[in-house]
Each structure stands twice: as structure tokens, then as C-alpha cells.
PDB file of C-alpha atoms in Angstrom:
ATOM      1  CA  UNK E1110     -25.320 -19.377  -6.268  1.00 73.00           C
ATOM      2  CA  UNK E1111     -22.935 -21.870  -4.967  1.00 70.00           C
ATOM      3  CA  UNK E1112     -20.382 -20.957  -7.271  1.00 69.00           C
ATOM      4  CA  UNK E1113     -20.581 -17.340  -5.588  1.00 76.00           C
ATOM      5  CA  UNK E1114     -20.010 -18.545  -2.185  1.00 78.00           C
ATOM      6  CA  UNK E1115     -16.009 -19.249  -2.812  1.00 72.00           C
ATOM      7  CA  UNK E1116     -15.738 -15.361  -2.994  1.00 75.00           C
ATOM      8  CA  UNK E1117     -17.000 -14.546   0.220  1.00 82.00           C
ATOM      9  CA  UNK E1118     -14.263 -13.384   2.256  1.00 77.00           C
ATOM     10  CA  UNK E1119     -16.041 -14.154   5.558  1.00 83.00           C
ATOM     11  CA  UNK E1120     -18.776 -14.380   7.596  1.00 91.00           C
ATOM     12  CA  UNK E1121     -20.663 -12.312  10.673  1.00 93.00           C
ATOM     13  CA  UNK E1122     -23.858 -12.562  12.432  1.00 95.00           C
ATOM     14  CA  UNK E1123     -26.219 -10.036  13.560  1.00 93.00           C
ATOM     15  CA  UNK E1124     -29.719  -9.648  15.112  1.00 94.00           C
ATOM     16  CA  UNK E1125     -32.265  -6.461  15.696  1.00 93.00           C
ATOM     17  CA  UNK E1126     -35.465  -5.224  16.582  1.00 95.00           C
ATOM     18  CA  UNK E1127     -37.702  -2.895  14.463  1.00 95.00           C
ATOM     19  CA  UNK E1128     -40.276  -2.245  17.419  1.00 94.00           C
ATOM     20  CA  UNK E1129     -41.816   0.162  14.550  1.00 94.00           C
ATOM     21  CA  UNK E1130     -40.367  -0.470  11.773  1.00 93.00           C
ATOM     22  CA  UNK E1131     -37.380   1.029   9.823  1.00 94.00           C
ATOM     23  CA  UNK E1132     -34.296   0.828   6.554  1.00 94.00           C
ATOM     24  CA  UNK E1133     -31.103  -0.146   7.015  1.00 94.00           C
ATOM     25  CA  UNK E1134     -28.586   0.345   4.348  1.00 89.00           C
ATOM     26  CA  UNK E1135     -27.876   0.830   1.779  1.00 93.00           C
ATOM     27  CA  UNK E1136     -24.817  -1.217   1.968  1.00 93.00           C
ATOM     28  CA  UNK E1137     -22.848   0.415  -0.983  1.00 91.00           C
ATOM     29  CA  UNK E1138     -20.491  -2.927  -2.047  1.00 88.00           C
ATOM     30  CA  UNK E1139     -21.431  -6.230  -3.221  1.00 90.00           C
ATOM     31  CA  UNK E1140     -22.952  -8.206  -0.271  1.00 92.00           C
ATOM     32  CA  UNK E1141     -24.893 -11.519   0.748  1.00 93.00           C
ATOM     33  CA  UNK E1142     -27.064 -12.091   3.251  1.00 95.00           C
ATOM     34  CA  UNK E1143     -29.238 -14.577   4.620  1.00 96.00           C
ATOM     35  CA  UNK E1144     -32.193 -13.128   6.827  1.00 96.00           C
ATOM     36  CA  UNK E1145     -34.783 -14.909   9.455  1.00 96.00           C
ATOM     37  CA  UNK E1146     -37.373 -13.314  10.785  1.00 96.00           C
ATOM     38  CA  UNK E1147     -38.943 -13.836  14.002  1.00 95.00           C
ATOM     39  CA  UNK E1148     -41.611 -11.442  14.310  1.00 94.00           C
ATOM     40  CA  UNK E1149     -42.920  -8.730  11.583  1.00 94.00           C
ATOM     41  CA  UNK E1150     -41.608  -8.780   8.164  1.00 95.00           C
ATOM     42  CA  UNK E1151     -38.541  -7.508   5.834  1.00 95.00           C
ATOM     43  CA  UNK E1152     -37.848  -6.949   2.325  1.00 95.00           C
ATOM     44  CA  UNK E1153     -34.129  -7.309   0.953  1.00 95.00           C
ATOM     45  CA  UNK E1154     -34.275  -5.143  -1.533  1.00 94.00           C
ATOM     46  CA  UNK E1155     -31.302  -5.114  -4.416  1.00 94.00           C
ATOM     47  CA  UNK E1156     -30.844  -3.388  -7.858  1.00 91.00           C
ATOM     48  CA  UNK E1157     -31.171  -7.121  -8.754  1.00 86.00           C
ATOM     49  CA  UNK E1158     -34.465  -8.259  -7.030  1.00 90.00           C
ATOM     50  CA  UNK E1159     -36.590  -7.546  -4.098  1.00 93.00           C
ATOM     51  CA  UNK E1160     -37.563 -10.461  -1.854  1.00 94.00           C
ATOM     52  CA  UNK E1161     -40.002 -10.052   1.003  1.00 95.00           C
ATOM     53  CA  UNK E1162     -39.447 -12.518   4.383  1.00 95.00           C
ATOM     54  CA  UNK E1163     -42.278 -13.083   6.280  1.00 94.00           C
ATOM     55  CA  UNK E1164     -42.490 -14.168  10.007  1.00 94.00           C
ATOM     56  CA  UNK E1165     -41.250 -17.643  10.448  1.00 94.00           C
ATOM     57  CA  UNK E1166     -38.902 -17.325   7.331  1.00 95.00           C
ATOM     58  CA  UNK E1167     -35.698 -17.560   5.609  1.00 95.00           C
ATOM     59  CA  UNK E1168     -34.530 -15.453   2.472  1.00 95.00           C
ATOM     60  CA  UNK E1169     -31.533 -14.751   0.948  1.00 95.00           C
ATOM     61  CA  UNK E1170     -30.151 -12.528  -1.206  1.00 94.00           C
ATOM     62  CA  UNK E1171     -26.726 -11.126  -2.960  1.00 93.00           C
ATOM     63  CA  UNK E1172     -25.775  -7.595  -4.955  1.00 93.00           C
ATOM     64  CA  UNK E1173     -23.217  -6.750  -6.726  1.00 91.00           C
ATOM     65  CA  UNK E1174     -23.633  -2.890  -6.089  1.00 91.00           C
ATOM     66  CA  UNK E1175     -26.231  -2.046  -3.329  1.00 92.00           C
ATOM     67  CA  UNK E1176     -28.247  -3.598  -0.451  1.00 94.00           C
ATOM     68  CA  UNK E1177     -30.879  -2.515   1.929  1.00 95.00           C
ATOM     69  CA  UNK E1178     -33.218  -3.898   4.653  1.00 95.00           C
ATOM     70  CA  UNK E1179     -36.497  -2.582   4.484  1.00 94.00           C
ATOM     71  CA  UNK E1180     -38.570  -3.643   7.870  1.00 94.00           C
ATOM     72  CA  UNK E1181     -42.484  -3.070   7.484  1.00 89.00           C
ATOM     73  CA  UNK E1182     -43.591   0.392   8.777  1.00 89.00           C
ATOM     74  CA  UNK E1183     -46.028   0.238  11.809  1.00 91.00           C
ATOM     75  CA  UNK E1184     -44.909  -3.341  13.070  1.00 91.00           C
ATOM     76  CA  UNK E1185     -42.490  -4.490  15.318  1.00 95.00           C
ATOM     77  CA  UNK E1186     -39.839  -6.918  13.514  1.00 96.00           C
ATOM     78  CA  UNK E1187     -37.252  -9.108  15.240  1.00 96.00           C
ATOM     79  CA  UNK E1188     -34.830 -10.722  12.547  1.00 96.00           C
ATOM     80  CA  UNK E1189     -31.369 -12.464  12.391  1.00 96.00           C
ATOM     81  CA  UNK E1190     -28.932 -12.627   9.776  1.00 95.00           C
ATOM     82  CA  UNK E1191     -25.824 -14.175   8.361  1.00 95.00           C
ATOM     83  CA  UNK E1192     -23.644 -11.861   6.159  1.00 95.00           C
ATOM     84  CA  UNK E1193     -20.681 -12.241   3.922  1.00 90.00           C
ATOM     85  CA  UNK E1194     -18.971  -9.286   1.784  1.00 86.00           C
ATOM     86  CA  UNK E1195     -17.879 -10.164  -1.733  1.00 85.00           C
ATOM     87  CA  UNK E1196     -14.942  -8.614  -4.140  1.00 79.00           C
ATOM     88  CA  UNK E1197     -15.765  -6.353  -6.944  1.00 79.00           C
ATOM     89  CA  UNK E1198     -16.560  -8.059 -10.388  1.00 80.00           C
ATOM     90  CA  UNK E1199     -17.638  -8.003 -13.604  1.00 80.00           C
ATOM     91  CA  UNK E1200     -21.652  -7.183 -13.670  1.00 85.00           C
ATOM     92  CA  UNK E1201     -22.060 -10.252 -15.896  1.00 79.00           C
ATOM     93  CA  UNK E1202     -19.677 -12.390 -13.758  1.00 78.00           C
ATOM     94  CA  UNK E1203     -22.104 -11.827 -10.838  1.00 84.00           C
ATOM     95  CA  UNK E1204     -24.960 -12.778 -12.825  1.00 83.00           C
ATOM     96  CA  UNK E1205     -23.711 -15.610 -14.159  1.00 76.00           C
ATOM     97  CA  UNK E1206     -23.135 -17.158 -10.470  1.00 80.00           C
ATOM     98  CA  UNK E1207     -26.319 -15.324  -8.891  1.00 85.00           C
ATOM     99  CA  UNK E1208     -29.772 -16.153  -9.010  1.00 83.00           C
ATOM    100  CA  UNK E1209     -33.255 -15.454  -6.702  1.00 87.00           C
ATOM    101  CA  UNK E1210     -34.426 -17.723  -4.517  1.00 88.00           C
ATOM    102  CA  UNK E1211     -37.859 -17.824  -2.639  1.00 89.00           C
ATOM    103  CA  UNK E1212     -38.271 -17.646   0.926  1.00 92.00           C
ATOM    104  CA  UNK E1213     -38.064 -20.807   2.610  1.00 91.00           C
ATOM    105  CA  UNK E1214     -40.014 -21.758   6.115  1.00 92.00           C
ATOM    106  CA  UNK E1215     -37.205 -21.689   8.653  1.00 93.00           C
ATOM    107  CA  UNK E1216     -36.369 -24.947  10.096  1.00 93.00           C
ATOM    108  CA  UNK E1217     -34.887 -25.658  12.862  1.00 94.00           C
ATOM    109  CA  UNK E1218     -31.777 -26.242  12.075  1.00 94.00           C
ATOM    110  CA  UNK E1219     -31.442 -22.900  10.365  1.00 94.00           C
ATOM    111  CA  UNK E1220     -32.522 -21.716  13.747  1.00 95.00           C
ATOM    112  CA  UNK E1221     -29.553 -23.238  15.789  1.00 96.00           C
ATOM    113  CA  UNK E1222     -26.882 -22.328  13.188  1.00 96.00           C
ATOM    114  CA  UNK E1223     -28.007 -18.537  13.514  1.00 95.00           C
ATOM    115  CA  UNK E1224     -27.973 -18.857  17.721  1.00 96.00           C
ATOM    116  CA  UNK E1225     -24.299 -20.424  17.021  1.00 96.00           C
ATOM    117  CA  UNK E1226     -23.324 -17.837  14.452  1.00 95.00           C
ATOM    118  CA  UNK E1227     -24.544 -15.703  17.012  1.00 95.00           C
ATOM    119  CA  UNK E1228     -22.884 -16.693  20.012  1.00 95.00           C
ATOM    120  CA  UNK E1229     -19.982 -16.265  18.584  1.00 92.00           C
ATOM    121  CA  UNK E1230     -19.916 -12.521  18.738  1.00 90.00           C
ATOM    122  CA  UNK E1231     -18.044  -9.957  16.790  1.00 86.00           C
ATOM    123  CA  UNK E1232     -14.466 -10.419  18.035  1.00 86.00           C
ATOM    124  CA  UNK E1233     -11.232 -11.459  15.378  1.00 84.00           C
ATOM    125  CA  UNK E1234      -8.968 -14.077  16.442  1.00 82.00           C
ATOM    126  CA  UNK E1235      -7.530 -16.980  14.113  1.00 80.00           C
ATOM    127  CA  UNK E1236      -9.946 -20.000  15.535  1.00 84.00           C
ATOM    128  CA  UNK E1237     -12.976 -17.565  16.026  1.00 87.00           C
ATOM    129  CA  UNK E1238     -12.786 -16.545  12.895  1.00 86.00           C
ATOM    130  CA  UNK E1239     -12.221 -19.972  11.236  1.00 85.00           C
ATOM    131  CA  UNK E1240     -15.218 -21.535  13.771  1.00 90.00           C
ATOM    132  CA  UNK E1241     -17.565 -18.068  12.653  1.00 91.00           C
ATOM    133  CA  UNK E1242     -16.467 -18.866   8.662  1.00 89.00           C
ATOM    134  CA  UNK E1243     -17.288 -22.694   8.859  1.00 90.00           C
ATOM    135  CA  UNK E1244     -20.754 -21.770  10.433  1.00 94.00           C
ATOM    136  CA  UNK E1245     -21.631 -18.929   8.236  1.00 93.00           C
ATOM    137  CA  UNK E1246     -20.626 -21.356   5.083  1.00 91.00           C
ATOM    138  CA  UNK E1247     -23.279 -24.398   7.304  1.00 93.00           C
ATOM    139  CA  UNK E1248     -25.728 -21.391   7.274  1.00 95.00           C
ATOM    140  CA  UNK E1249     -25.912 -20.671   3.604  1.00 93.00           C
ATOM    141  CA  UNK E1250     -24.757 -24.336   2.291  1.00 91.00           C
ATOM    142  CA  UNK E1251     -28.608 -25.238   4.498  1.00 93.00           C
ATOM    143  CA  UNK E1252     -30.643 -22.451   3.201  1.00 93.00           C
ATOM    144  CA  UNK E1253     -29.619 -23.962  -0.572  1.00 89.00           C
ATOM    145  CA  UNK E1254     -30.025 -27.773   0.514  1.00 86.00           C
ATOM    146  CA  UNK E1255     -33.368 -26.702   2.325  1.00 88.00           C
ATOM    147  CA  UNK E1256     -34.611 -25.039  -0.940  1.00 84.00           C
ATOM    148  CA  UNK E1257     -33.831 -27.316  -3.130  1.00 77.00           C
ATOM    149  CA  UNK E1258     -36.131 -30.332  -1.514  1.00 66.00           C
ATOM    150  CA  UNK E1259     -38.929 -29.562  -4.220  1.00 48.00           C
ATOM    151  CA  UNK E1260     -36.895 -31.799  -6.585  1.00 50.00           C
ATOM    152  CA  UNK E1261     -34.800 -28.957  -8.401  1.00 52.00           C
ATOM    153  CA  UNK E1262     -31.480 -31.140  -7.721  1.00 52.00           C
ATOM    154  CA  UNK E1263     -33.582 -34.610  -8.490  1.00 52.00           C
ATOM    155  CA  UNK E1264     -34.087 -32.582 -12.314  1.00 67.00           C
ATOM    156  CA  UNK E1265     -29.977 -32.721 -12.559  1.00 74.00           C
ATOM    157  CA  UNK E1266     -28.530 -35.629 -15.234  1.00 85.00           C
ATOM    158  CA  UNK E1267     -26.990 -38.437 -13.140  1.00 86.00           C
ATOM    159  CA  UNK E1268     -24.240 -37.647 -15.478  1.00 90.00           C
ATOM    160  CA  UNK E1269     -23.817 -34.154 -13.641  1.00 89.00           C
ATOM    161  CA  UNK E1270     -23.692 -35.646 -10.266  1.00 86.00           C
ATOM    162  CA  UNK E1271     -21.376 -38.515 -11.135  1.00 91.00           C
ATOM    163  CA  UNK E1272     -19.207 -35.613 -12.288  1.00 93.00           C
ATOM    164  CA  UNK E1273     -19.195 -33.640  -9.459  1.00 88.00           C
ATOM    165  CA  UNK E1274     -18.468 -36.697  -6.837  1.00 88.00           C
ATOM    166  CA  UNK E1275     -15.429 -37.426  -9.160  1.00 92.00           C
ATOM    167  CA  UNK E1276     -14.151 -33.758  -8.826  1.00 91.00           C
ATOM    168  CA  UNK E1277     -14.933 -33.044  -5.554  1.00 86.00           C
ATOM    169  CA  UNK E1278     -12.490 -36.278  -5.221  1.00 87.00           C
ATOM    170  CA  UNK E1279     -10.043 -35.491  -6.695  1.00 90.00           C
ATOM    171  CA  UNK E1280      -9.315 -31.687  -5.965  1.00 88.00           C
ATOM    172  CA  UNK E1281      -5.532 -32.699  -5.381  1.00 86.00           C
ATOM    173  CA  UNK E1282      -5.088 -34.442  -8.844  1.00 90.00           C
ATOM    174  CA  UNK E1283      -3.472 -32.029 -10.700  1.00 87.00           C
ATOM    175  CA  UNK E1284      -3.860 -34.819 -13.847  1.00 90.00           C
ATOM    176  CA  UNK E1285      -7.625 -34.706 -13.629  1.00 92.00           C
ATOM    177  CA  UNK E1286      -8.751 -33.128 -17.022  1.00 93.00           C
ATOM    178  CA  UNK E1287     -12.468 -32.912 -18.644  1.00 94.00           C
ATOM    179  CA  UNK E1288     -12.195 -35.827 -20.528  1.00 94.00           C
ATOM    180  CA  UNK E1289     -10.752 -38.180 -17.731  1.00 94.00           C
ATOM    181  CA  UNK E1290     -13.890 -37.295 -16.181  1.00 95.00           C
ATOM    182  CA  UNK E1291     -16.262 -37.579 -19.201  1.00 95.00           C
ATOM    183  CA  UNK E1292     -14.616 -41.473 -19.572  1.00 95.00           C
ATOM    184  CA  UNK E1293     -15.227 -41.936 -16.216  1.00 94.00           C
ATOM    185  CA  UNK E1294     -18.560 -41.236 -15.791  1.00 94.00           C
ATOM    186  CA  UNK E1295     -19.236 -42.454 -19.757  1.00 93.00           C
ATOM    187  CA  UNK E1296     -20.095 -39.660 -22.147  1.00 94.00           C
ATOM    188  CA  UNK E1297     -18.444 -37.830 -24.172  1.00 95.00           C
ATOM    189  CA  UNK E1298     -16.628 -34.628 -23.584  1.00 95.00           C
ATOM    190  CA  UNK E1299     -18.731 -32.421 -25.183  1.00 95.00           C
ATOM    191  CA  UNK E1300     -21.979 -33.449 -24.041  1.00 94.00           C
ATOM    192  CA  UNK E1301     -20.423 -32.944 -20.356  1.00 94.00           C
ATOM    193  CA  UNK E1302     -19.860 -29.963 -21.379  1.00 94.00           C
ATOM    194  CA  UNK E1303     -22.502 -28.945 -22.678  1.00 94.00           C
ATOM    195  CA  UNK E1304     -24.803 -30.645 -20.119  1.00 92.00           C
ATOM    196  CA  UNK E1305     -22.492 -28.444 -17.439  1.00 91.00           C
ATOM    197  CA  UNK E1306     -23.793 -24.929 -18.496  1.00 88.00           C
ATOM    198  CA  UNK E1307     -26.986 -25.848 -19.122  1.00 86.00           C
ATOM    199  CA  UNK E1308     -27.873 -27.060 -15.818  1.00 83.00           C
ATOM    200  CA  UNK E1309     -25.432 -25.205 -13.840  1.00 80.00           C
ATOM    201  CA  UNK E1310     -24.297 -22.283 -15.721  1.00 80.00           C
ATOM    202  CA  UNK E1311     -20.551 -22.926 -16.002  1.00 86.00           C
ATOM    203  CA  UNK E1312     -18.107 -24.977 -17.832  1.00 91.00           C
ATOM    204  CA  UNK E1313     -16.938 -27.977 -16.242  1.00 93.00           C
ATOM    205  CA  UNK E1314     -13.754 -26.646 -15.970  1.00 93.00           C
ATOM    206  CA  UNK E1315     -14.601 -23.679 -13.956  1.00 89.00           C
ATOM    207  CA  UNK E1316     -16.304 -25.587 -11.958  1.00 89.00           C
ATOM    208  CA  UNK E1317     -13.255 -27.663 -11.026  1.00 91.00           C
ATOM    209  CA  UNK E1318     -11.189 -25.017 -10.474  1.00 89.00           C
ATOM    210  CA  UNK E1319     -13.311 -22.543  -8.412  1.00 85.00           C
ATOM    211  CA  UNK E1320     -13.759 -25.962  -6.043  1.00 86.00           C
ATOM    212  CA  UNK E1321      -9.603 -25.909  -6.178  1.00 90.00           C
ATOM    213  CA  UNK E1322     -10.090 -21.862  -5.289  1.00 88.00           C
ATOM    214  CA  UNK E1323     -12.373 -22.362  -2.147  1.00 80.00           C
ATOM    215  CA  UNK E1324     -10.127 -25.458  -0.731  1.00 85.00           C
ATOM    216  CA  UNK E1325      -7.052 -23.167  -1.300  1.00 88.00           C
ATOM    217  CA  UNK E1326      -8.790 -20.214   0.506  1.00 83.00           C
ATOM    218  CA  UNK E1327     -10.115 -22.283   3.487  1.00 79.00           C
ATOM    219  CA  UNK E1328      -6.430 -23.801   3.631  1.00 84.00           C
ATOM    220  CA  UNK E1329      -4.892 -20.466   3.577  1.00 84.00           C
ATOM    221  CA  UNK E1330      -6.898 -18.762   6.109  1.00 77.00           C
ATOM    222  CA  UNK E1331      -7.769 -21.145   8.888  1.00 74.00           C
ATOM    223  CA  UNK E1332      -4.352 -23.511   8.836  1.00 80.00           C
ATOM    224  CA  UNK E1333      -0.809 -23.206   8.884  1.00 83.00           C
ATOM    225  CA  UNK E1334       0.289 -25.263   6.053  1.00 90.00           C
ATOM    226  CA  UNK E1335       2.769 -22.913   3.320  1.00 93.00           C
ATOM    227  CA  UNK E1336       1.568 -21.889   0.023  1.00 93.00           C
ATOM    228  CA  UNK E1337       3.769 -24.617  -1.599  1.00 94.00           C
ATOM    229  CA  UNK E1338       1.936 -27.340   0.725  1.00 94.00           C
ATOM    230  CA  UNK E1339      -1.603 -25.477   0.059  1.00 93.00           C
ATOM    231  CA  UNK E1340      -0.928 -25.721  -3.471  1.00 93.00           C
ATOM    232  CA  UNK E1341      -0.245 -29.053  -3.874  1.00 92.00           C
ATOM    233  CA  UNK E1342      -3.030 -30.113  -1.765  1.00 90.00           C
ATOM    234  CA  UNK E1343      -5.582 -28.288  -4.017  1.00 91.00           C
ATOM    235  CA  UNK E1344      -4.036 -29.401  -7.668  1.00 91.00           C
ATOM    236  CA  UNK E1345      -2.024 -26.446  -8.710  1.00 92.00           C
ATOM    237  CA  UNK E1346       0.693 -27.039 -11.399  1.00 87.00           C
ATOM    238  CA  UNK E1347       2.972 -24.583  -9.417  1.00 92.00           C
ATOM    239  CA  UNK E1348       2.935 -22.078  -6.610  1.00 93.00           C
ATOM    240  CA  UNK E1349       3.240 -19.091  -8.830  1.00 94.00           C
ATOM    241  CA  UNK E1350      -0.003 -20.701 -10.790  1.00 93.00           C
ATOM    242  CA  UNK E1351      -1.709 -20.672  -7.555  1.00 93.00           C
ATOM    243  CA  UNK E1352      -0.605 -17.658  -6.341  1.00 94.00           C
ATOM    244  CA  UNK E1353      -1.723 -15.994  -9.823  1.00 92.00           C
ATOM    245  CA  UNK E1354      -4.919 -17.716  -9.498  1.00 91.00           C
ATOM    246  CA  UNK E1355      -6.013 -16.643  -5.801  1.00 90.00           C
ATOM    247  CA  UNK E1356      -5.090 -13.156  -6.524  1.00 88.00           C
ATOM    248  CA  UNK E1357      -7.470 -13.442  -9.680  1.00 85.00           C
ATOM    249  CA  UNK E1358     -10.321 -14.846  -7.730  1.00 81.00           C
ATOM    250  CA  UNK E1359      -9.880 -13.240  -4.911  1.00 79.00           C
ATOM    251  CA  UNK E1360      -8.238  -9.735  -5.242  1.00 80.00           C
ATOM    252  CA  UNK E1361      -5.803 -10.278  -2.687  1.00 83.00           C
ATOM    253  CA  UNK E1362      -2.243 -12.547  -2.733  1.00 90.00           C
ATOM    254  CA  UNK E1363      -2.211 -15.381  -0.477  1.00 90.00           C
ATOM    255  CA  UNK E1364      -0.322 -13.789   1.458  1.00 89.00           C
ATOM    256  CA  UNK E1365      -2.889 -10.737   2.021  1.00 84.00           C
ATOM    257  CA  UNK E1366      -5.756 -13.219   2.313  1.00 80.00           C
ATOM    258  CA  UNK E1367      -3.742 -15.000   5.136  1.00 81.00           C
ATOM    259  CA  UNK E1368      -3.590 -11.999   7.237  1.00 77.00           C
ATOM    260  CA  UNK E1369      -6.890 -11.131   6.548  1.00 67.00           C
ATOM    261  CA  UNK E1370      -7.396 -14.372   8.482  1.00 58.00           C
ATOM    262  CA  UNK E1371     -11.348 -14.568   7.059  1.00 59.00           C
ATOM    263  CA  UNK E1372     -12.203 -11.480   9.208  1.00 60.00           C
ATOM    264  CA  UNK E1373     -15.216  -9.248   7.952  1.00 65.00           C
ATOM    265  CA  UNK E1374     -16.466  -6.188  10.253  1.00 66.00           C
ATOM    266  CA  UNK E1375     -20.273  -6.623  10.744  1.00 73.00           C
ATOM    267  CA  UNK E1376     -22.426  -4.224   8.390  1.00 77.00           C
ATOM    268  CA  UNK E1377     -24.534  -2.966  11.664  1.00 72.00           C
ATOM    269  CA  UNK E1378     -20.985  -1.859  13.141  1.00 69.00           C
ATOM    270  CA  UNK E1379     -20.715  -0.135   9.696  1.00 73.00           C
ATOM    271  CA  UNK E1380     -20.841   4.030  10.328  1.00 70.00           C
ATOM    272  CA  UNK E1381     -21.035   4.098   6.443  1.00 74.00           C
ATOM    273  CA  UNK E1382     -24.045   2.385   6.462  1.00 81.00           C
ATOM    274  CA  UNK E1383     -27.515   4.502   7.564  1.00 84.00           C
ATOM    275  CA  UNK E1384     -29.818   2.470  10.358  1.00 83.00           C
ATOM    276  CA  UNK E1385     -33.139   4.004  10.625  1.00 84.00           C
ATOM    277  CA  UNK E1386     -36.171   3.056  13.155  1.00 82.00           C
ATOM    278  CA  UNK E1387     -39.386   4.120  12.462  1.00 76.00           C
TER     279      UNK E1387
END
């Protein structure tokens, strides 16, 4: 899952009452969302899984295809959420970087990101939108730290963390390679490897340079620096390597994502999308 998060093109906030109930959606494009409820309950229901949030919790969820927020019939629900919008991909590319996750109780630091994401309302300006992206990316970056306290990160091989410090370090080193990091942390190359997609589904590699993709986008949509500086900065052999590369991950040039300055109209502000109440 936190591979998938350097798609999303940015984040919004949002918050309702169901005083009876009601569906809204479905949101026909792939989507994430993270959901607290207050009062009542929800289910996020996806071609991909169905996850019910009870009162007092935290679930999240991403499609590829189709979303929908199903809020319990005959009981008032009060729920916040945090939503990004992805690009189109390959089915299998989506499941390769997805995966379900159970509700989690709803600390209270979820709580204040939300009332931040929140305050920040739904307008588009170059800092607003920066401020609403770097909260949105808090938001879902606590959900997955909060979730994975019963031990599922303690299960990694020290080797695997060693790794990632090492890349996350060294984004800008256009020189790092697979085995510089395998001598580094002491193994060889192909148990690295091989130790990479077991545990996190994806080839070292990959991993390194989706980490280059996410550094490039934040770069590119919430400073002023040029393509050529951006590029250097995030270890690309060339600008037209980057540029090839963003448009890749990202559907859009650099350019296009630049103007697009992180912006993503809320789904409830969607006349597409069908908003029911009971």
C-alpha cells in the first residue's frame, strides 16, 4: 500500500451526516480513501473488498475501478474522510501495490489530522494545496504506522530495513545501484532481492525508483525549483529520463503535473457521483 500512495495526485477532506442512513457513490475511477466514523457505521465497499467501520474507527480502502459508501440503514452516522484519486493502471499493477487492511481504533492523532485536513476547506491555491497534500499524505502515512503496531513491521529482515534507510538516503545518488546497497548492508544481491518481493512485493529497484518518483512529484508541485534542478535532486541520469519517467508514473508531463499544482475536486462536490440519504 505504500508503494500506491506516490500515485495519488492529491488530497481533500470531507465530512457528513447519515441522520438515517444512506449510499454514496459509486465513484466510477480508481480512488482511496480513509474513513472515521463518529457515530453509526459504514461499509467501503469495492470490487476488491468490503470493509465495515464501526463507531470510534478508522478504515481504509483503494479501487482500481469503483467505490461506494454504504452508511447503515435506520441509524444516524457522522463520518470523516481523507480522499485521494489515482491514475488508471494495469489491474495487476494495482494489485500488486494494494492490499486490505482492518479497521483500526481511531486515535487521537488521526482525529486532529482529519480536523486539520478539514479546516483547510475545499479552495485551490499553490500553498493550500501543498499544506492540504502534506496532511492528507500525515493522514494515510498514520493509519499504516498505527496498523502496523501488532508487530507486522518487527516480522521484516533487518536486512530490509537497513536497505531502505540506505535508499531513502541516498535518493539524489544517481550511482546508487542494487549491489552497492546489498555490500552495504552485507548480503548478497540476490538474496536482497529476493528478500525484497517477498516481504514487500517489489523489486528493490522499483522500490528505489518509485521513492525517486514521489520526491520528484512533491518537488514539482509544491516548489519552484526547474525540472533540470528537480531532476538532479531526485537521481535522474537526465531530464528527458525524468521527464519520460513522471509521465510513465504519473500520466501527465511535469509540466502538466505542475499546473495541476496537486489539486483534486472533492468526490461529495462530484455531480457524477449519486449521494443518497435514507
Amino acid at each position: 500500500m505504500e508503494q500506491l500512495l506516490t500515485f495519488v495526485r492529491g488530497y481533500s477532506f470531507g465530512k457528513m451526516t447519515y441522520p438515517n442512513g444512506g449510499i454514496f457513490g459509486p465513484i466510477k475511477r480508481p480512488y482511496l480513501s480513509i474513513l472515521h466514523v463518529f457515530e453509526g457505521a459504514c461499509t467501503l465497499q469495492t470490487p476488491e473488498t468490503s470493509i465495515t467501520v464501526q463507531a470510534g474507527e478508522t478504515g481504509l480502502a483503494a479501487t482500481n475501478s469503483k467505490f461506494s459508501f454504504s452508511y447503515q440503514k435506520g441509524r444516524s452516522t457522522t463520518a470523516t474522510w481523507c480522499e485521494g484519486f489515482l491514475p488508471d493502471m494495469r489491474e495487476q499493477d494495482f494489485k500488486a501495490l494494494n492490499r486490505r487492511y482492518e479497521p483500526i481504533s481511531t486515535s487521537s492523532r488521526l482525529k486532529k489530522l482529519h480536523e486539520i485536513g478539514l479546516s483547510t476547506g475545499h479552495g485551490s491555491g499553490f500553498s493550500l494545496n501543498a499544506m492540504r497534500d502534506t496532511i492528507g499524505l500525515a493522514v494515510v502515512r498514520t493509519f499504516l504506522h498505527e496498523s502496523q503496531q501488532s508487530g507486522e513491521d518487527l516480522r521484516l529482515p533487518k536486512a530490509i530495513l537497513h536497505a531502505r534507510r540506505i535508499i531513502a538516503d541516498r535518493l539524489d545518488d544517481e550511482t546508487l545501484s542494487i549491489s552497492a546497497i546489498a555490500d552495504e548492508v552485507e548480503i548478497t544481491q540476490q538474496y536482497l532481492i529476493t528478500a525484497f518481493k517477498k516481504h514487500l512485493g517489489i523489486t528493490p529497484a522499483r522500490y528505489l525508483w518509485r521513492l525517486r518518483l514521489l520526491r520528484a512529484r512533491i518537488h514539482l508541485v509544491h516548489s519552484r525549483s526547474s525540472q533540470a534542478e528537480i531532476a538532479f535532486k531526485c537521481g535522474f541520469k537526465s531530464v528527458p529520463h525524468f521527464s519520460r519517467s513522471i509521465k510513465k508514473q504519473f500520466g501527465m508531463t511535469p509540466s502538466e503535473l505542475r499546473r495541476d499544482v496537486g489539486f483534486t475536486q472533492p468526490s461529495d462536490l462530484d455531480d457524477d457521483v449519486l449521494d443518497i440519504h435514507f
